[in-house]
PDB file of C-alpha atoms in Angstrom:
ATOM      1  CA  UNK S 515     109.935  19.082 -20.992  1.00 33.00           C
ATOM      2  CA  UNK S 516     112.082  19.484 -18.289  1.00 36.00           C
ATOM      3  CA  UNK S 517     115.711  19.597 -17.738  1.00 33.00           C
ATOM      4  CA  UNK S 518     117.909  18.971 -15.255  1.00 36.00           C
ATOM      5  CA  UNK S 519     120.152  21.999 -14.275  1.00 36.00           C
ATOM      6  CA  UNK S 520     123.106  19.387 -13.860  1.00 33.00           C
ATOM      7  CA  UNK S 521     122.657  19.259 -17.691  1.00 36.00           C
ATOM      8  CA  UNK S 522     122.084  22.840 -18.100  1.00 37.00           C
ATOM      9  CA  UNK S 523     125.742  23.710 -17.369  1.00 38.00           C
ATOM     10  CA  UNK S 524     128.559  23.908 -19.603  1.00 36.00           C
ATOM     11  CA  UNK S 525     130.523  22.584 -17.097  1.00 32.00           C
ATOM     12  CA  UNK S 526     134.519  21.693 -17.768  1.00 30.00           C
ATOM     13  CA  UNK S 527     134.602  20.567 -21.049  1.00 33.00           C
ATOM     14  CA  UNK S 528     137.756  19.117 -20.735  1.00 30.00           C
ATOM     15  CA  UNK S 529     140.900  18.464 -18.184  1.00 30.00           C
ATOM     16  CA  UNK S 530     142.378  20.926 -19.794  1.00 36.00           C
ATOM     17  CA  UNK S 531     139.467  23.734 -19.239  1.00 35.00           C
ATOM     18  CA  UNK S 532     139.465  22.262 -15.440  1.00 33.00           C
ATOM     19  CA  UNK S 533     143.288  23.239 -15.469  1.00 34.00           C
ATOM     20  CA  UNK S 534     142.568  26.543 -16.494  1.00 43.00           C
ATOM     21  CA  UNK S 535     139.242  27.010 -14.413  1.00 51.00           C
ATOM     22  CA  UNK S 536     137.959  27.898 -17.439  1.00 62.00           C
ATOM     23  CA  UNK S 537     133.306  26.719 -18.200  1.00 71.00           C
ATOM     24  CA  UNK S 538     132.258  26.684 -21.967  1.00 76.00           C
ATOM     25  CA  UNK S 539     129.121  28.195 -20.815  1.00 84.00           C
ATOM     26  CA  UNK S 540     126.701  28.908 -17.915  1.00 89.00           C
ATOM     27  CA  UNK S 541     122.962  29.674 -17.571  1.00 90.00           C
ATOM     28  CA  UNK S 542     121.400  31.640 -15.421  1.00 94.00           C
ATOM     29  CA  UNK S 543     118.422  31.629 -14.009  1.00 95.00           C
ATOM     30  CA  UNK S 544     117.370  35.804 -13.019  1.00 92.00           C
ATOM     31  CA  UNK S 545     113.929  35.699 -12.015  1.00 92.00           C
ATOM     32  CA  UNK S 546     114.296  35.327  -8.057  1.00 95.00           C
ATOM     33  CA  UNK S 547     113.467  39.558  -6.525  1.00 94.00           C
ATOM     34  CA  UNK S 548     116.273  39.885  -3.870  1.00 96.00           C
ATOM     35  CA  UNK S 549     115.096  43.013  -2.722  1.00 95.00           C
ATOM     36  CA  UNK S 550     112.327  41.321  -1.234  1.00 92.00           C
ATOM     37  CA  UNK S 551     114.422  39.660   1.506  1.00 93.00           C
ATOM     38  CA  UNK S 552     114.948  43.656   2.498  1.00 93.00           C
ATOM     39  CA  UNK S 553     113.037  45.730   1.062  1.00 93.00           C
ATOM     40  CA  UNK S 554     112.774  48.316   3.376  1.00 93.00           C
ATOM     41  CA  UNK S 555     116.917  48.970   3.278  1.00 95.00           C
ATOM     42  CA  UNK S 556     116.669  48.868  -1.009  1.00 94.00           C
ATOM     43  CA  UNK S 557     114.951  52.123  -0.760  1.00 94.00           C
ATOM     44  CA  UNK S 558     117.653  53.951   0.741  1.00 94.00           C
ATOM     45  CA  UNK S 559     119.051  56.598  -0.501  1.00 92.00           C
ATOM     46  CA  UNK S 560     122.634  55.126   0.084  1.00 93.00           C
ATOM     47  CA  UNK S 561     122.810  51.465   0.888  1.00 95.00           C
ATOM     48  CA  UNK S 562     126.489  49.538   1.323  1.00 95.00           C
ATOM     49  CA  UNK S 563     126.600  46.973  -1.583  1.00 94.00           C
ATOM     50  CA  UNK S 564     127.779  44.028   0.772  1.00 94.00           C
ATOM     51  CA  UNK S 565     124.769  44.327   3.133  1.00 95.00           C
ATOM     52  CA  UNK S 566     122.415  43.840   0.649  1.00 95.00           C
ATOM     53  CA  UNK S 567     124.702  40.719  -1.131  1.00 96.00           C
ATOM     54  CA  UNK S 568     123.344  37.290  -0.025  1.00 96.00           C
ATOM     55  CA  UNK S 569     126.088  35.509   2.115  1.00 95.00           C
ATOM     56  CA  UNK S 570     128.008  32.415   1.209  1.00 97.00           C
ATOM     57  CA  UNK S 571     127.311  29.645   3.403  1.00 97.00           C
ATOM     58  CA  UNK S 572     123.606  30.631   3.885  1.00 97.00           C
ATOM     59  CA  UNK S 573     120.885  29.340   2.813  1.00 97.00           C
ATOM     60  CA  UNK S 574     117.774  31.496   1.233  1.00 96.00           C
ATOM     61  CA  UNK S 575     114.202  30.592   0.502  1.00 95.00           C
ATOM     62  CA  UNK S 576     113.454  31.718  -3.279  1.00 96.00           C
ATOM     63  CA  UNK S 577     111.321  32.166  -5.585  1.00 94.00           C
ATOM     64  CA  UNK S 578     111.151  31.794  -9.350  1.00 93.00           C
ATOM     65  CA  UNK S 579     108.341  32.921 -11.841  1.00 89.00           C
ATOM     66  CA  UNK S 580     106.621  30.663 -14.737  1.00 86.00           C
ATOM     67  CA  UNK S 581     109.369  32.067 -17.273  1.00 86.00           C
ATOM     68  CA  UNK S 582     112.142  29.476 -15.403  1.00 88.00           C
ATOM     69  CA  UNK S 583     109.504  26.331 -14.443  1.00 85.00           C
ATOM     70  CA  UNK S 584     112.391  24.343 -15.921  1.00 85.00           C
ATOM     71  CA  UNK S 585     114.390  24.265 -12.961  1.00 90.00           C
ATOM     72  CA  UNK S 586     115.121  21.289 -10.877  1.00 91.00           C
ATOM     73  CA  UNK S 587     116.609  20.479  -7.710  1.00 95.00           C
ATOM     74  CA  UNK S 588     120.603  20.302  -8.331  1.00 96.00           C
ATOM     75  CA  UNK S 589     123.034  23.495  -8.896  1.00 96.00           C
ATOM     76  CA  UNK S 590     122.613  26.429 -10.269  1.00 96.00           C
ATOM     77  CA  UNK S 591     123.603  29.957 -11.209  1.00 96.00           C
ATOM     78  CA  UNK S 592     121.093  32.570 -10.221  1.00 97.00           C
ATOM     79  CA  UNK S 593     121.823  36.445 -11.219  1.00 97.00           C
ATOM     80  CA  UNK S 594     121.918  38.972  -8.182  1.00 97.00           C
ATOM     81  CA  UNK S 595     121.401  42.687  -9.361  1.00 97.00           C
ATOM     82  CA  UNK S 596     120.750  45.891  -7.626  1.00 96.00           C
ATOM     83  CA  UNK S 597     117.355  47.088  -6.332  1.00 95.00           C
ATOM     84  CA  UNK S 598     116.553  49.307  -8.851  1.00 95.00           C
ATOM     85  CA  UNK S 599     118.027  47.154 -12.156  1.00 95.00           C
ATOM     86  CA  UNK S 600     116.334  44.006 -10.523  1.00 95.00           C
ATOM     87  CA  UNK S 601     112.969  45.755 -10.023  1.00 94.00           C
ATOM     88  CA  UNK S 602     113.382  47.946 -13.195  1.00 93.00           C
ATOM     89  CA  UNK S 603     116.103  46.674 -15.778  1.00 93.00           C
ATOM     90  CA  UNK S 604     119.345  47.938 -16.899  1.00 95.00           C
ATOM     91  CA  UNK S 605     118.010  49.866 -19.164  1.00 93.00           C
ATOM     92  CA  UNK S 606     116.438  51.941 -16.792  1.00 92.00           C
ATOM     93  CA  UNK S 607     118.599  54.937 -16.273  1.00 88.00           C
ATOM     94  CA  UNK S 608     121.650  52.624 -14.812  1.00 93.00           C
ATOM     95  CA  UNK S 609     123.187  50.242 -17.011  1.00 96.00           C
ATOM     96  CA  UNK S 610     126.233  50.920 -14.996  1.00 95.00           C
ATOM     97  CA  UNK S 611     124.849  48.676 -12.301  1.00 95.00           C
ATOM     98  CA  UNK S 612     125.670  45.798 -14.275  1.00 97.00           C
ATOM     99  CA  UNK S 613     129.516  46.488 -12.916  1.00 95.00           C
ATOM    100  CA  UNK S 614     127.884  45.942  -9.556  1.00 95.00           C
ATOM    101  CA  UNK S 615     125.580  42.574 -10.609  1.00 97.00           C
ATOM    102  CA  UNK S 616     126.519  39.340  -9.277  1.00 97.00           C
ATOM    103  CA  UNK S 617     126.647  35.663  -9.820  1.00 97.00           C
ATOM    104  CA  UNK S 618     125.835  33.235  -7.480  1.00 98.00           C
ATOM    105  CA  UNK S 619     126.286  29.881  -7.759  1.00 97.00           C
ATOM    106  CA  UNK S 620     124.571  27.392  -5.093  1.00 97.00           C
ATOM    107  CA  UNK S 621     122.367  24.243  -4.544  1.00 98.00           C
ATOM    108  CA  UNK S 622     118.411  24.358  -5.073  1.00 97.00           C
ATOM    109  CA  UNK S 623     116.499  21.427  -2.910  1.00 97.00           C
ATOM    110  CA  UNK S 624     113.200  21.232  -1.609  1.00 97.00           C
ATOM    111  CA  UNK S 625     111.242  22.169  -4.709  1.00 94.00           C
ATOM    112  CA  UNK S 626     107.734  23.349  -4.337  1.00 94.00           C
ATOM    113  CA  UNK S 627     105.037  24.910  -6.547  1.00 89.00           C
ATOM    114  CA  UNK S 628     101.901  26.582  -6.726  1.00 85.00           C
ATOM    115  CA  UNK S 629     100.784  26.127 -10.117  1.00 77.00           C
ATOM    116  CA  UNK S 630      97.877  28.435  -9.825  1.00 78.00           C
ATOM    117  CA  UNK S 631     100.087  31.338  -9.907  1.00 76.00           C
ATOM    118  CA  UNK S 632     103.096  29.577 -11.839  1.00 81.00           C
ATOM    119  CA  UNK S 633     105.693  29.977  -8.999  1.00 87.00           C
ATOM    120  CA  UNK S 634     108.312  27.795  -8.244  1.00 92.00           C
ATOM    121  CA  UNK S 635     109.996  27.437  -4.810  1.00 95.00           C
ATOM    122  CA  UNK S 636     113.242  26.136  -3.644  1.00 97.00           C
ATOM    123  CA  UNK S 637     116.056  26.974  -0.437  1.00 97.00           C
ATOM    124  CA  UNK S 638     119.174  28.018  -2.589  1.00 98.00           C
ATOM    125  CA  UNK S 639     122.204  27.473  -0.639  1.00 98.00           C
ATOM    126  CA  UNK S 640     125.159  30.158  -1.881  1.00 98.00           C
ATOM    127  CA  UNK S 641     128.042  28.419  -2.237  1.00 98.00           C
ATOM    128  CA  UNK S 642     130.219  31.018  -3.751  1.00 97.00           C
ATOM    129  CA  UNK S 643     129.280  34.480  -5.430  1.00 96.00           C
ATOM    130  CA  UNK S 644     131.093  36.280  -8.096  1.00 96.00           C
ATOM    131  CA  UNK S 645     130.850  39.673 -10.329  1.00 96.00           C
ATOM    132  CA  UNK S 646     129.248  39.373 -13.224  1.00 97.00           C
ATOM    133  CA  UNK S 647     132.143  41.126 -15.490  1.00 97.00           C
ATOM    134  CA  UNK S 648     134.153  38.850 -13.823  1.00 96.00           C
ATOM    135  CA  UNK S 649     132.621  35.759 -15.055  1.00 95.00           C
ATOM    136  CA  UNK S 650     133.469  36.673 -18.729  1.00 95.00           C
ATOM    137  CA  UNK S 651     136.984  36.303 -18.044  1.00 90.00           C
ATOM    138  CA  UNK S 652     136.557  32.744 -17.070  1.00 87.00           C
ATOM    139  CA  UNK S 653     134.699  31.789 -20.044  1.00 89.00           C
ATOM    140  CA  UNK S 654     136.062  29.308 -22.665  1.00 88.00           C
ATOM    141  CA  UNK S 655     135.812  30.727 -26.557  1.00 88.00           C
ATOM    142  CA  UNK S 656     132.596  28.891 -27.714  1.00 84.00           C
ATOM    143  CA  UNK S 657     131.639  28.849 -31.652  1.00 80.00           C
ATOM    144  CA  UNK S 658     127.634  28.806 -30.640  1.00 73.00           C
ATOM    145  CA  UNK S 659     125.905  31.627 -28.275  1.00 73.00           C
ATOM    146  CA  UNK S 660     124.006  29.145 -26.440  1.00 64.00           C
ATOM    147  CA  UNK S 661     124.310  26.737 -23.725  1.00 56.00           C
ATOM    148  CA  UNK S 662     124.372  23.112 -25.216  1.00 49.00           C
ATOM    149  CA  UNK S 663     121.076  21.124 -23.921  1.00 43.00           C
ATOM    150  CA  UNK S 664     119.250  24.098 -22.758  1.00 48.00           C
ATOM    151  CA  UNK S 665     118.020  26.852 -25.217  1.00 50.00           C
ATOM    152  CA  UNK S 666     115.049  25.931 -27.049  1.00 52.00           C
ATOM    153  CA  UNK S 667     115.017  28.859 -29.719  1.00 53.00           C
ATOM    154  CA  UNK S 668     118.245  28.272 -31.822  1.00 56.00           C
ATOM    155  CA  UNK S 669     118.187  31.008 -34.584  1.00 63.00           C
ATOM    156  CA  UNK S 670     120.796  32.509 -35.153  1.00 75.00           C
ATOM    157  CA  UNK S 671     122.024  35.612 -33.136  1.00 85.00           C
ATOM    158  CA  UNK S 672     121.311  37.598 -35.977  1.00 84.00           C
ATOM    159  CA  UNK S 673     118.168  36.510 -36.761  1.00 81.00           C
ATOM    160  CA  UNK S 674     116.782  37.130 -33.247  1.00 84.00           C
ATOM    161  CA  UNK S 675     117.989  40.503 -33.400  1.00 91.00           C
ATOM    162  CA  UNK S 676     117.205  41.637 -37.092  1.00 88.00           C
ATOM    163  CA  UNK S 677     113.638  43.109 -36.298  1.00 89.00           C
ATOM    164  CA  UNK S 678     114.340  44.303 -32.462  1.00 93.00           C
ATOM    165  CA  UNK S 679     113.265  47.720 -31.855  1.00 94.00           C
ATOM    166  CA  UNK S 680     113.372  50.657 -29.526  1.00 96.00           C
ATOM    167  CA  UNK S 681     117.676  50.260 -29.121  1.00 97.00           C
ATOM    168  CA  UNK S 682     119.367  51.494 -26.439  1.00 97.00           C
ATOM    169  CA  UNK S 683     122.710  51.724 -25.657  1.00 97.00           C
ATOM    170  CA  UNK S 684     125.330  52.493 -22.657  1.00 97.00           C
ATOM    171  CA  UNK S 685     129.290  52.161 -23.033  1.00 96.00           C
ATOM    172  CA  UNK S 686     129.752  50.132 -18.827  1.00 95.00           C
ATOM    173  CA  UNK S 687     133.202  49.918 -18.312  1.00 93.00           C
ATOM    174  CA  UNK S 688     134.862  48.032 -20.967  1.00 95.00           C
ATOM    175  CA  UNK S 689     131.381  46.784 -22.201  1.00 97.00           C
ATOM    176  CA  UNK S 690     128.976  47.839 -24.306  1.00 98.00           C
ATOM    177  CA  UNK S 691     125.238  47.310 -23.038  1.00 98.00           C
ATOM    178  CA  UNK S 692     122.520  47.354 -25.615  1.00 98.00           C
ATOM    179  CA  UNK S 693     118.911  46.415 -25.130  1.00 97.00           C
ATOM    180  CA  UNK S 694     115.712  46.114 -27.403  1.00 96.00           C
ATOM    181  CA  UNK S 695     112.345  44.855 -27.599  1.00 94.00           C
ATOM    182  CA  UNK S 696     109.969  42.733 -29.757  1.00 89.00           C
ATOM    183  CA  UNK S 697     105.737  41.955 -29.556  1.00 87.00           C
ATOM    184  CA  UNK S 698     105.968  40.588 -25.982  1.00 84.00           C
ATOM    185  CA  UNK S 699     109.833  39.679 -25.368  1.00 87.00           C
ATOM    186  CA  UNK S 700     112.863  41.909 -24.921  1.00 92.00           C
ATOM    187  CA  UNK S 701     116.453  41.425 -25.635  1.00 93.00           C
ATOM    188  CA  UNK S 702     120.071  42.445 -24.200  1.00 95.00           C
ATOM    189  CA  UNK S 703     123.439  41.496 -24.601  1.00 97.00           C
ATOM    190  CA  UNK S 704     126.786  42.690 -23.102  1.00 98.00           C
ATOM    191  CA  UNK S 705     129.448  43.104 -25.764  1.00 97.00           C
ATOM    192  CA  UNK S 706     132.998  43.926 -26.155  1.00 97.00           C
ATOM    193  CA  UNK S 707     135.323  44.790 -28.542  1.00 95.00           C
ATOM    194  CA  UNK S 708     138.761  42.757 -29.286  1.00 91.00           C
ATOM    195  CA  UNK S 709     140.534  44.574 -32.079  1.00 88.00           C
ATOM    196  CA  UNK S 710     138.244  44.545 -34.942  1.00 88.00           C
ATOM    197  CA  UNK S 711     135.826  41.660 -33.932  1.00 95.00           C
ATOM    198  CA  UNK S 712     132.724  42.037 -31.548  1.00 96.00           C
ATOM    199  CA  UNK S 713     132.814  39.541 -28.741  1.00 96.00           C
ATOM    200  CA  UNK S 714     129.326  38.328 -26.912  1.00 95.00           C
ATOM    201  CA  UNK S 715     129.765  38.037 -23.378  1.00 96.00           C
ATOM    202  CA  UNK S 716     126.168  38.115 -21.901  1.00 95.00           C
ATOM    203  CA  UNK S 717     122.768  37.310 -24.049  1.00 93.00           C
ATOM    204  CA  UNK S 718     119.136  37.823 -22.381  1.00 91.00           C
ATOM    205  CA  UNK S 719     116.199  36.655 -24.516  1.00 87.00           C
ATOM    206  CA  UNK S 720     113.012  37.244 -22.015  1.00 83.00           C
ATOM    207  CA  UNK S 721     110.533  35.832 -24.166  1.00 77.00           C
ATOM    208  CA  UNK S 722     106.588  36.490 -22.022  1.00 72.00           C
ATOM    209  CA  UNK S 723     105.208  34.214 -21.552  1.00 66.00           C
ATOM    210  CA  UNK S 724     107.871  31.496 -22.877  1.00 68.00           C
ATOM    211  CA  UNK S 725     111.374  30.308 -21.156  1.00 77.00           C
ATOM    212  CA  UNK S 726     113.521  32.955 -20.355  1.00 84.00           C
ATOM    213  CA  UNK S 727     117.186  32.286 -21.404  1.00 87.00           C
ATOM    214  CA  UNK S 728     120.357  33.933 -20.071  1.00 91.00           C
ATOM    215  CA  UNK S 729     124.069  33.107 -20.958  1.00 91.00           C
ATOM    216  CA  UNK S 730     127.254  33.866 -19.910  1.00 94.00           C
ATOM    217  CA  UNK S 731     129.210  32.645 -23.173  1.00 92.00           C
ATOM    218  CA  UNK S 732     132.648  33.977 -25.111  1.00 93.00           C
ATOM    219  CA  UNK S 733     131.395  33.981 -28.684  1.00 92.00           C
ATOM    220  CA  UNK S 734     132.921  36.203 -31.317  1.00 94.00           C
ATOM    221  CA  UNK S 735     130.209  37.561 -34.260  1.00 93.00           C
ATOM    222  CA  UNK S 736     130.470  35.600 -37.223  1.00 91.00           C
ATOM    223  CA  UNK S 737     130.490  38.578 -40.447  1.00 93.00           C
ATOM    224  CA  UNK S 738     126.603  38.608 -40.687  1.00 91.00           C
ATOM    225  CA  UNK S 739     125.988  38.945 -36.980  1.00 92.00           C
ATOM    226  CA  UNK S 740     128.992  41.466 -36.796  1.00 94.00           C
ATOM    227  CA  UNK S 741     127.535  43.577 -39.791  1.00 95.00           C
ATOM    228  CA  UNK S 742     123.833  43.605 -38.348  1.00 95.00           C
ATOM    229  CA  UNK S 743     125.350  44.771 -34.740  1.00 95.00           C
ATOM    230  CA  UNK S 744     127.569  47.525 -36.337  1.00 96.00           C
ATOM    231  CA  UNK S 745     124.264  48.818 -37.432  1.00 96.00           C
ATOM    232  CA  UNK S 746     122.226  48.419 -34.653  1.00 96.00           C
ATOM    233  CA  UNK S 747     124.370  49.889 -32.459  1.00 97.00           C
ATOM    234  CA  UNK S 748     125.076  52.905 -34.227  1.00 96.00           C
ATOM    235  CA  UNK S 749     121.208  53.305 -34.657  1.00 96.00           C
ATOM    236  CA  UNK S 750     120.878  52.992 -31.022  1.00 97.00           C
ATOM    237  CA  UNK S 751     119.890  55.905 -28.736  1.00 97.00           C
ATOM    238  CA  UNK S 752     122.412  56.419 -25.708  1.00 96.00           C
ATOM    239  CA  UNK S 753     121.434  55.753 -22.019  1.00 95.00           C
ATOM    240  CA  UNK S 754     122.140  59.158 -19.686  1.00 91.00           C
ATOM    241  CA  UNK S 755     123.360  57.307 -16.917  1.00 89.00           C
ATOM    242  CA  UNK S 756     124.716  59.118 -13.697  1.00 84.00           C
ATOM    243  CA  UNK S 757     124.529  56.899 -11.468  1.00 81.00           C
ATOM    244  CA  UNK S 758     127.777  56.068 -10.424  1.00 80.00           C
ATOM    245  CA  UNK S 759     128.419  59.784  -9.539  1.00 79.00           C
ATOM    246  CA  UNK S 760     129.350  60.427  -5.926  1.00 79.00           C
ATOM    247  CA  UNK S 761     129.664  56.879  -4.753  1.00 85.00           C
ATOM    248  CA  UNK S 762     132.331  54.676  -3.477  1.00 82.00           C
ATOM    249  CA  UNK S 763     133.220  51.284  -5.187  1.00 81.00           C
ATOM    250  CA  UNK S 764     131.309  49.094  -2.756  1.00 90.00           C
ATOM    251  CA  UNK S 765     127.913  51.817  -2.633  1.00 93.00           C
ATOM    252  CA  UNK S 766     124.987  51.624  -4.784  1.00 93.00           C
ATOM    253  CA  UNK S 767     121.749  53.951  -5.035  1.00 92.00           C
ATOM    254  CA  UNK S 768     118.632  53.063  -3.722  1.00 92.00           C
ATOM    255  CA  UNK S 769     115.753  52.086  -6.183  1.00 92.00           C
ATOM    256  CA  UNK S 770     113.285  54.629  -7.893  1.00 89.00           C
ATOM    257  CA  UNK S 771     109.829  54.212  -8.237  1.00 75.00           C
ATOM    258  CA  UNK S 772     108.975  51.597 -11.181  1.00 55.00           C
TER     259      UNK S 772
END
């Protein structure tokens, strides 16, 4: 069934949250490829992070795969990455990109499909833009993971994660990224530590062929999610990642090969 994305957003749950500028929760839609609106300059050795960023005021023509056919007309939240973690994943030798990931938040009209090959196109207006790790900060405390109205698989956090396999991990900042896999859907969250507790800032569940569904959310682990995670992470192997080296705040790396 579909849903509107005006009811996908946690928006402003109270005055007092509008005071504050502070959202319960927002979902993001990630499946749109970027790099295709320049692909030539995403192979560059070198590229300038703010040429490749699409510009506020403009209007893009997107596209989104079968995993989001859930969105509607109305505004959204779309994730911007670089080349090489859009085209590859985080996981893929630069977690540290996610430092350099955006938000952008914007209008989709004029849907279109072609249900043949399960795509769904819209022009996405950006109306503002916004780091990623920046996000977090403006997220109201929520006692659930997910975004009310929107997530259709509601186990709990620990139960989605209790048989994931193949763990990685990369310390990004102030974050902790950690990604695994399951039979035909992968995982990854962006935590953080506050004193003692574990605090989810970012959850991924990429279920294939199913809905995807991303969160930005401020949830701290209850005891049974914070015991599981002690152990997973620990049992996770650590991402080598060097990409940062040699570059200047507002550079990235071209992609690799995927």
């Amino acid at each position: 069934m579909s849903i509107k994305l005006t009811n996908l957003i946690g928006f402003f749950q109270s005055n007092k949250e509008l005071e504050h500028n502070q959202t319960k929760a927002i979902q993001l839609l990630q499946t749109m490829q970027w790099s295709k609106l320049c692909w030539d300059e995403s192979w560059e050795e070198v590229i300038a992070l703010e040429s490749l960023l699409p510009e506020v005021g403009k209007t893009h023509s997107i596209k989104l795969d079968e995993n989001e056919d859930y969105a509607e007309e109305g505004k959204a939240y779309i994730l911007w990455l670089p080349p090489h973690s859009e085209l590859n994943g985080w996981y893929d030798k630069r977690p540290s990109e996610i430092l350099k990931a955006y938000v952008l938040e914007g209008d989709l009209s004029n849907a279109t499909s072609n249900y043949e090959n399960r795509e769904y196109f819209f022009d996405f207006q950006v109306t503002s833009r916004t780091r990623l790790i920046d996000c977090f900060v403006n997220i109201h405390e929520t006692e659930s993971v997910y975004v009310p109205y929107f997530l259709k698989y509601k186990d709990s956090l620990a139960s989605t994660w209790e048989n994931v396999q193949d763990l990685e991990k990369c310390k990004v900042g102030n974050y902790l990224y950690i990604h695994g896999v399951k039979p035909e859907s992968s995982f990854e969250l962006i935590l953080s530590y506050e004193k003692e507790k574990i605090c989810l800032h970012y959850s991924a569940t990429l279920y294939h062929p199913a809905d995807y569904e991303t969160v930005i959310t401020r949830y701290f682990l209850n005891d049974k999610e914070q015991k599981l995670f002690e152990k997973l992470i620990e049992k996770a192997s650590e991402i080598t990642d060097t990409s940062m080296n040699s570059l200047e705040g507002d550079q990235i790396y071209g992609a690799e090969y995927w």
